[in-house]
GROMACS .gro file of C-alpha atoms in nm:
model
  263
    1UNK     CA    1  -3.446   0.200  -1.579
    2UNK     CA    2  -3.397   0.302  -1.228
    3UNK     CA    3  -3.233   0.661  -1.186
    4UNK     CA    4  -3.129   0.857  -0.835
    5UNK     CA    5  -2.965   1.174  -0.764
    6UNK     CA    6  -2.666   1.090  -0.540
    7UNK     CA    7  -2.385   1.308  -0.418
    8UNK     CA    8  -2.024   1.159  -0.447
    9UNK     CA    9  -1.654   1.183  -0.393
   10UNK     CA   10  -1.388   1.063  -0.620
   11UNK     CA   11  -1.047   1.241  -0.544
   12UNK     CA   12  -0.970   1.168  -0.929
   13UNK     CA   13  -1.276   1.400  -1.048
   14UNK     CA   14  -1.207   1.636  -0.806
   15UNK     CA   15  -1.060   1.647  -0.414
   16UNK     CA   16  -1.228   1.920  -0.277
   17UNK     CA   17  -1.585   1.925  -0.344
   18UNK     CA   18  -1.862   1.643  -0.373
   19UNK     CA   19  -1.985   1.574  -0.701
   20UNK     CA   20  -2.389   1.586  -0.800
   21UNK     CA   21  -2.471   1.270  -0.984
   22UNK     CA   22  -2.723   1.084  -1.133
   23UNK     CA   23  -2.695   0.690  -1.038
   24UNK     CA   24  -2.843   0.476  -1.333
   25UNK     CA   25  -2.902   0.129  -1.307
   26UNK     CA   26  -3.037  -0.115  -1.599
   27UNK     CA   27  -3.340  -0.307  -1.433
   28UNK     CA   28  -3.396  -0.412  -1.795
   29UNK     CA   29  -3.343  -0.778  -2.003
   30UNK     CA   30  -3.210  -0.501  -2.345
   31UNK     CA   31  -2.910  -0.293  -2.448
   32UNK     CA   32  -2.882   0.036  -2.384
   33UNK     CA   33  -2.715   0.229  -2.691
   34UNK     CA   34  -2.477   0.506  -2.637
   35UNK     CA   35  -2.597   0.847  -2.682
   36UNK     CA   36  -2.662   1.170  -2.506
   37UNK     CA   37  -2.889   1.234  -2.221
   38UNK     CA   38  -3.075   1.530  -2.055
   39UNK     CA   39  -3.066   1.563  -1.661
   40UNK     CA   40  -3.378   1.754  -1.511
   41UNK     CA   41  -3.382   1.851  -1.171
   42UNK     CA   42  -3.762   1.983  -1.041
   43UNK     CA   43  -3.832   2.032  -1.424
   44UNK     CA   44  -3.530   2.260  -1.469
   45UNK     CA   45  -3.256   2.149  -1.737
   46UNK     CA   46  -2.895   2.121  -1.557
   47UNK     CA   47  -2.725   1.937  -1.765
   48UNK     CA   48  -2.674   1.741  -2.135
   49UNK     CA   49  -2.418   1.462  -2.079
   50UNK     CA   50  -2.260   1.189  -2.287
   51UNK     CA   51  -2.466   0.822  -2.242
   52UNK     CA   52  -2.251   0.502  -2.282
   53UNK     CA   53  -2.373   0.173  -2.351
   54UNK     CA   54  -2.531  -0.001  -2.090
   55UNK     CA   55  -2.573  -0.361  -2.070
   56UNK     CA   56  -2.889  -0.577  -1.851
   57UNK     CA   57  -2.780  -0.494  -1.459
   58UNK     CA   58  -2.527  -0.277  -1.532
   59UNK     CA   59  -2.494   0.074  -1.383
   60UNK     CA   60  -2.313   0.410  -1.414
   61UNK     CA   61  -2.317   0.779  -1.292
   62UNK     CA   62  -2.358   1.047  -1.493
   63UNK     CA   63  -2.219   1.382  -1.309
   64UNK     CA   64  -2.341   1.730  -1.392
   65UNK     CA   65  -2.144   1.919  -1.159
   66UNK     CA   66  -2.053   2.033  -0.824
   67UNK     CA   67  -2.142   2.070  -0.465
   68UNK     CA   68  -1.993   2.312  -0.242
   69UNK     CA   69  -2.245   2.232   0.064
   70UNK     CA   70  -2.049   1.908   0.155
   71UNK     CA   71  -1.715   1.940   0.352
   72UNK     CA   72  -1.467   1.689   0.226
   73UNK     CA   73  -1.153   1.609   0.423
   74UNK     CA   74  -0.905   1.292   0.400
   75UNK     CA   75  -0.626   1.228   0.648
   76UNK     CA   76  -0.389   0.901   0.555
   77UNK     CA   77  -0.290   0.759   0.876
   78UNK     CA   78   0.063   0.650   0.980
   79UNK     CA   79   0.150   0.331   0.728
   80UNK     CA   80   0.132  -0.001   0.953
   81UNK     CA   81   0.428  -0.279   0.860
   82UNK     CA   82   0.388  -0.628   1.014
   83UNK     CA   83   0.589  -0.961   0.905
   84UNK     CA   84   0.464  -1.241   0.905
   85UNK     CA   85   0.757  -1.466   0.811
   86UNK     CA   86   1.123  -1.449   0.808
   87UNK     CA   87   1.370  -1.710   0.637
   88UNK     CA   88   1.720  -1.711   0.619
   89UNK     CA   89   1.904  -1.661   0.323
   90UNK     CA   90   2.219  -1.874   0.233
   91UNK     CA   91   2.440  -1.884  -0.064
   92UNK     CA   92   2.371  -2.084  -0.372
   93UNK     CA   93   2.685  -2.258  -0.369
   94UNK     CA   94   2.695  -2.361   0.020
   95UNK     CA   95   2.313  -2.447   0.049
   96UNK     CA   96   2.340  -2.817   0.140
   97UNK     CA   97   2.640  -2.764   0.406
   98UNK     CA   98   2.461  -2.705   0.739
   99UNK     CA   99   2.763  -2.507   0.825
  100UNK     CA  100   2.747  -2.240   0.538
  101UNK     CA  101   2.757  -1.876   0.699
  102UNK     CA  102   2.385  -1.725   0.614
  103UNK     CA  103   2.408  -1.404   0.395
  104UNK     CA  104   2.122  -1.248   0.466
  105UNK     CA  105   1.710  -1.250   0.575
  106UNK     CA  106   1.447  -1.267   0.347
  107UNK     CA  107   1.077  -1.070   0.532
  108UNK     CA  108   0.737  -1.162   0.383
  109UNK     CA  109   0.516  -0.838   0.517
  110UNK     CA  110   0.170  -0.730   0.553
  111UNK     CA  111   0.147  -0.376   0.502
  112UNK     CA  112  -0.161  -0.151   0.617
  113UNK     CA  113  -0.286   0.157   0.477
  114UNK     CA  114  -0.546   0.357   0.652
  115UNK     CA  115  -0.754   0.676   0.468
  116UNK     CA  116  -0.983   0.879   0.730
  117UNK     CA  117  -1.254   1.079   0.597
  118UNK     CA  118  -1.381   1.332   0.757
  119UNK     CA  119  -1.700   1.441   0.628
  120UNK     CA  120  -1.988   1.709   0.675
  121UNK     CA  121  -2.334   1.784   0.554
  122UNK     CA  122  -2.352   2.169   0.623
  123UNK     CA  123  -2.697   2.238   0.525
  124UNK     CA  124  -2.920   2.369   0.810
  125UNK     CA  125  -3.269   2.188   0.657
  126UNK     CA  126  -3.124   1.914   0.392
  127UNK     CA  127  -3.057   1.599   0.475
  128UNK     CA  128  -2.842   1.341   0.196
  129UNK     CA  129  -3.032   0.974   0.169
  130UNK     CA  130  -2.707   0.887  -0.088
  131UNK     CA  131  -2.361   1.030  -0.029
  132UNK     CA  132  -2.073   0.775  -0.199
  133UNK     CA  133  -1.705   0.765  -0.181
  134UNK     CA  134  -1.535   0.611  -0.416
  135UNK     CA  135  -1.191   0.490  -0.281
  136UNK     CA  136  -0.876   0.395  -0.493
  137UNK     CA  137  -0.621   0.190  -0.341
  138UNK     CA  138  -0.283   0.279  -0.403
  139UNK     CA  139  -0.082   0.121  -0.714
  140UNK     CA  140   0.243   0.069  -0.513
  141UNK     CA  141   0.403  -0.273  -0.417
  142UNK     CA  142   0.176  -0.438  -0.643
  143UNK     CA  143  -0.115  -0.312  -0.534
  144UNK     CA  144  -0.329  -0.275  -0.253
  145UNK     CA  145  -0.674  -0.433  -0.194
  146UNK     CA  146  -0.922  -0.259   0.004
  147UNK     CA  147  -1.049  -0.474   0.251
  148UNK     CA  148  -1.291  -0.228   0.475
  149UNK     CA  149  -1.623  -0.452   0.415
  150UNK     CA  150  -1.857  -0.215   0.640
  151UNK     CA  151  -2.089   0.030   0.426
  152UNK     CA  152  -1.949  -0.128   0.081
  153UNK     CA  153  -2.198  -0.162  -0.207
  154UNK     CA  154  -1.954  -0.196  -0.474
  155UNK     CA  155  -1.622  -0.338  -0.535
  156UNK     CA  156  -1.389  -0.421  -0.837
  157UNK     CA  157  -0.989  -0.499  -0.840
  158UNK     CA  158  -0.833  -0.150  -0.753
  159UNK     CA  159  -1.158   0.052  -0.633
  160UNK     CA  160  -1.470   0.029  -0.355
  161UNK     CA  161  -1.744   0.277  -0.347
  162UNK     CA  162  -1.891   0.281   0.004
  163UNK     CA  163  -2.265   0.446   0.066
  164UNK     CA  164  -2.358   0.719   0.352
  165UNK     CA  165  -2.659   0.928   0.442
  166UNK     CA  166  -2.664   1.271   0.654
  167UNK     CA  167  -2.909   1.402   0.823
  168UNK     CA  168  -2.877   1.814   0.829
  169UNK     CA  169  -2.530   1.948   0.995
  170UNK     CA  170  -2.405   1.600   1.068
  171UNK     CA  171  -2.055   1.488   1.075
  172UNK     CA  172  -1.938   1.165   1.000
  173UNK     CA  173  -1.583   1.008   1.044
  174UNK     CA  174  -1.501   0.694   0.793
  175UNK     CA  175  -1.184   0.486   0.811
  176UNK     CA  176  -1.114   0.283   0.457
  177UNK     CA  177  -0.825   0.010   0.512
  178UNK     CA  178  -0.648  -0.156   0.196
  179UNK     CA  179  -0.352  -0.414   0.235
  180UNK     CA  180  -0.049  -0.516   0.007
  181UNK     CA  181   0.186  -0.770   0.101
  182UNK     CA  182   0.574  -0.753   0.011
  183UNK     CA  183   0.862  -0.975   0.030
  184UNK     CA  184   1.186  -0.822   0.151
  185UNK     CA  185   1.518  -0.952   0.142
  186UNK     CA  186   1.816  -0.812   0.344
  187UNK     CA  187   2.226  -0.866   0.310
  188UNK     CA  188   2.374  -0.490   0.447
  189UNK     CA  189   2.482  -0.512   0.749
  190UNK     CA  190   2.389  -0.196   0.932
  191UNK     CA  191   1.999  -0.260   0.777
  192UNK     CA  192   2.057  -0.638   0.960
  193UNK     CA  193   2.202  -0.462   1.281
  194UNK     CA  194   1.885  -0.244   1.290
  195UNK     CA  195   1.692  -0.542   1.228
  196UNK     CA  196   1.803  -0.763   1.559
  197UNK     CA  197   1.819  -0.424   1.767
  198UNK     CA  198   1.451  -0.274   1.631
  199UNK     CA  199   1.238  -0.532   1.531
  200UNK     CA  200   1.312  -0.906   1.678
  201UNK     CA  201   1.248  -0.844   2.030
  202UNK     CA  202   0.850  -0.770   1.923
  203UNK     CA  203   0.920  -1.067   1.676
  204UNK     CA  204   0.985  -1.312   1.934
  205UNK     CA  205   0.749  -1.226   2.171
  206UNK     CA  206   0.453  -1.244   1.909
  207UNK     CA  207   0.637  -1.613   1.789
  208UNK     CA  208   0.679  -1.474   1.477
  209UNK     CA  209   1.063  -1.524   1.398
  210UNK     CA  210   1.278  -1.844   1.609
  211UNK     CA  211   1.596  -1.811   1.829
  212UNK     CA  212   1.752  -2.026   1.577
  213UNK     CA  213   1.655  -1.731   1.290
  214UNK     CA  214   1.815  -1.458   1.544
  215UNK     CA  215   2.105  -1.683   1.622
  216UNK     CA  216   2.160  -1.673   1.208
  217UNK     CA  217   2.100  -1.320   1.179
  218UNK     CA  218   2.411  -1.275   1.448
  219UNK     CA  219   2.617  -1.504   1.335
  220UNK     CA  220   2.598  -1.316   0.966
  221UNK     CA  221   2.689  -1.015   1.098
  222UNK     CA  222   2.979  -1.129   1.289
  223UNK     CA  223   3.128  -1.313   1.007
  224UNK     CA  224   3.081  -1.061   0.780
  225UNK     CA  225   3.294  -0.830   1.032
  226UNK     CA  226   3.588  -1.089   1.132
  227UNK     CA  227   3.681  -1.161   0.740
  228UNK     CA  228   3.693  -0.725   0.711
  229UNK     CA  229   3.936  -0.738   1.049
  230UNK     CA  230   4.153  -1.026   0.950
  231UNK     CA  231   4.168  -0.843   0.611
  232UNK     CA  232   4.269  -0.486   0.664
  233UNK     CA  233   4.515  -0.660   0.927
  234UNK     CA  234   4.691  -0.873   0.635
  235UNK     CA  235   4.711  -0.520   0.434
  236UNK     CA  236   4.822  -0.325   0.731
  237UNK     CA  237   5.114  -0.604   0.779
  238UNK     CA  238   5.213  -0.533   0.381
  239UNK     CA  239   5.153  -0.177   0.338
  240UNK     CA  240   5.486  -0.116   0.305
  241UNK     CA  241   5.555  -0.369   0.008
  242UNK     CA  242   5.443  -0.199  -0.296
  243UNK     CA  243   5.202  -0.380  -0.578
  244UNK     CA  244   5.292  -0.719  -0.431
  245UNK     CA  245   5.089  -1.004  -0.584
  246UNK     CA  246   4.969  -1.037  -0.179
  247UNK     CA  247   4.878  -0.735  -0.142
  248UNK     CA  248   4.682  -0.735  -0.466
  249UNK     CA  249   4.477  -1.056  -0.374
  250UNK     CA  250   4.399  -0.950  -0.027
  251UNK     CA  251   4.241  -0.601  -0.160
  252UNK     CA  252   4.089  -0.807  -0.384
  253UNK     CA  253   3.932  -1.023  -0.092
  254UNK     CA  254   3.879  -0.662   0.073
  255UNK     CA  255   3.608  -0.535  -0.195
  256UNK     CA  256   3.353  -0.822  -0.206
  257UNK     CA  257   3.327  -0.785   0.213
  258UNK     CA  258   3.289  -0.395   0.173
  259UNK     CA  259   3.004  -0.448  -0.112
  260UNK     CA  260   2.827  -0.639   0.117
  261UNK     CA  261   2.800  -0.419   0.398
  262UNK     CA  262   2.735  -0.097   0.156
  263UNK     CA  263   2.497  -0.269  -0.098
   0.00000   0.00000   0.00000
């Protein structure tokens, strides 16, 4: 059984202070049972914590408290969005007719997450030969998967525990990354608008998205406006003719056009 005192951070223990550990690891072909174990530190009794089970190679840490000495800070950086593909959408019904008005643009994207740490041993004659961090990714669109490779001793599906040392007063800056892609599918029409204006000029030049795609993109937006013009035209023309059977269809036309640019 090989045992080390480590120091570590785990925002869901605690997101202020480090935590004092001790790092176990099962060098041995047997089964640990579960149980309780004492934690001595230069002879002195600090702590009497719960033991789990502990299988050949396995490993766990068993914390016993706190550490003030160790300044913790984390600063998310500004979320990073990149696509990497964009299709165009048509309508079921009209999907073998090469001239069938596109509805809309489906976006497959890439997006980044950056966490800066910011960390500090403040002890004048102590230097740290362990200090972890365990990161979490975030849950959201999936999932993200930490991808930050540099300083990582451990990694499972949602979490990465990355390994530092300090010498006395030193100052360290670490920068974990995690990624999540997300597909994205647009039909309103001032979200499309924004689109063409915002994003496609940066799309073209990094060959990411066709003339052809852009050419779509317009073309859905201007159809989408002529049928509301030729519309509210027909109704102006019959406002005076009250619950015609015209006038009826045409504000039925009216309310599948205005769905689709407030949806």
């Amino acid at each position: 059984m090989d045992a080390q005192f480590v120091l570590y951070y785990n925002p869901k223990i605690n997101d202020l202070s480090a935590i004092k550990a001790v790092h176990l690891k099962n060098n041995m072909d047997v089964v640990l049972a579960p149980g309780s174990i004492a934690i001595l530190d230069r002879g002195r009794l600090v702590a009497q914590c719960v033991f789990t089970t502990m299988l050949p190679n396995d490993d766990q840490l068993i914390h016993y408290g706190f550490d003030s000495t160790i300044s913790i800070c984390t600063i998310p950086l500004p979320l990073q969005v990149h696509n990497d593909s964009i299709d165009i959408i048509y309508p079921e019904i009209g999907k073998l007719n090469t001239n069938t008005v596109p509805i809309g643009i489906g976006l497959q994207q890439l997006y980044i997450k950056r966490t800066r740490y910011l960390i500090k041993n403040t002890v004048l004659d102590r230097s740290i030969s362990k200090f972890y961090i365990d990161h979490i990714a975030d849950s959201s669109l999936g999932g993200y998967v930490v991808t930050t490779q540099n300083r990582c001793i451990k990694s499972v599906k949602d979490c990465s525990r990355f390994e530092l040392k300090f010498e006395p007063q030193q100052d360290i800056e670490f920068i974990v990354d995690e990624q999540a892609r997300h597909s994205k599918k647009i039909f309103v029409l001032t979200a499309l608008e924004l689109f063409v204006e915002k994003q496609v000029p940066n799309l073209v030049q990094a060959k990411i998205i066709e003339n052809r795609t852009i050419e779509f993109c317009q073309t859905d937006i201007k159809s989408i406006l002529e049928n509301q013009e030729r519309i509210r035209q027909n109704i102006e023309a019959l406002e005076k003719v009250d619950q015609s059977d015209i006038m009826i269809r045409y504000l039925k036309d009216l309310n599948p056009e205005d769905d689709n640019l407030q949806e």
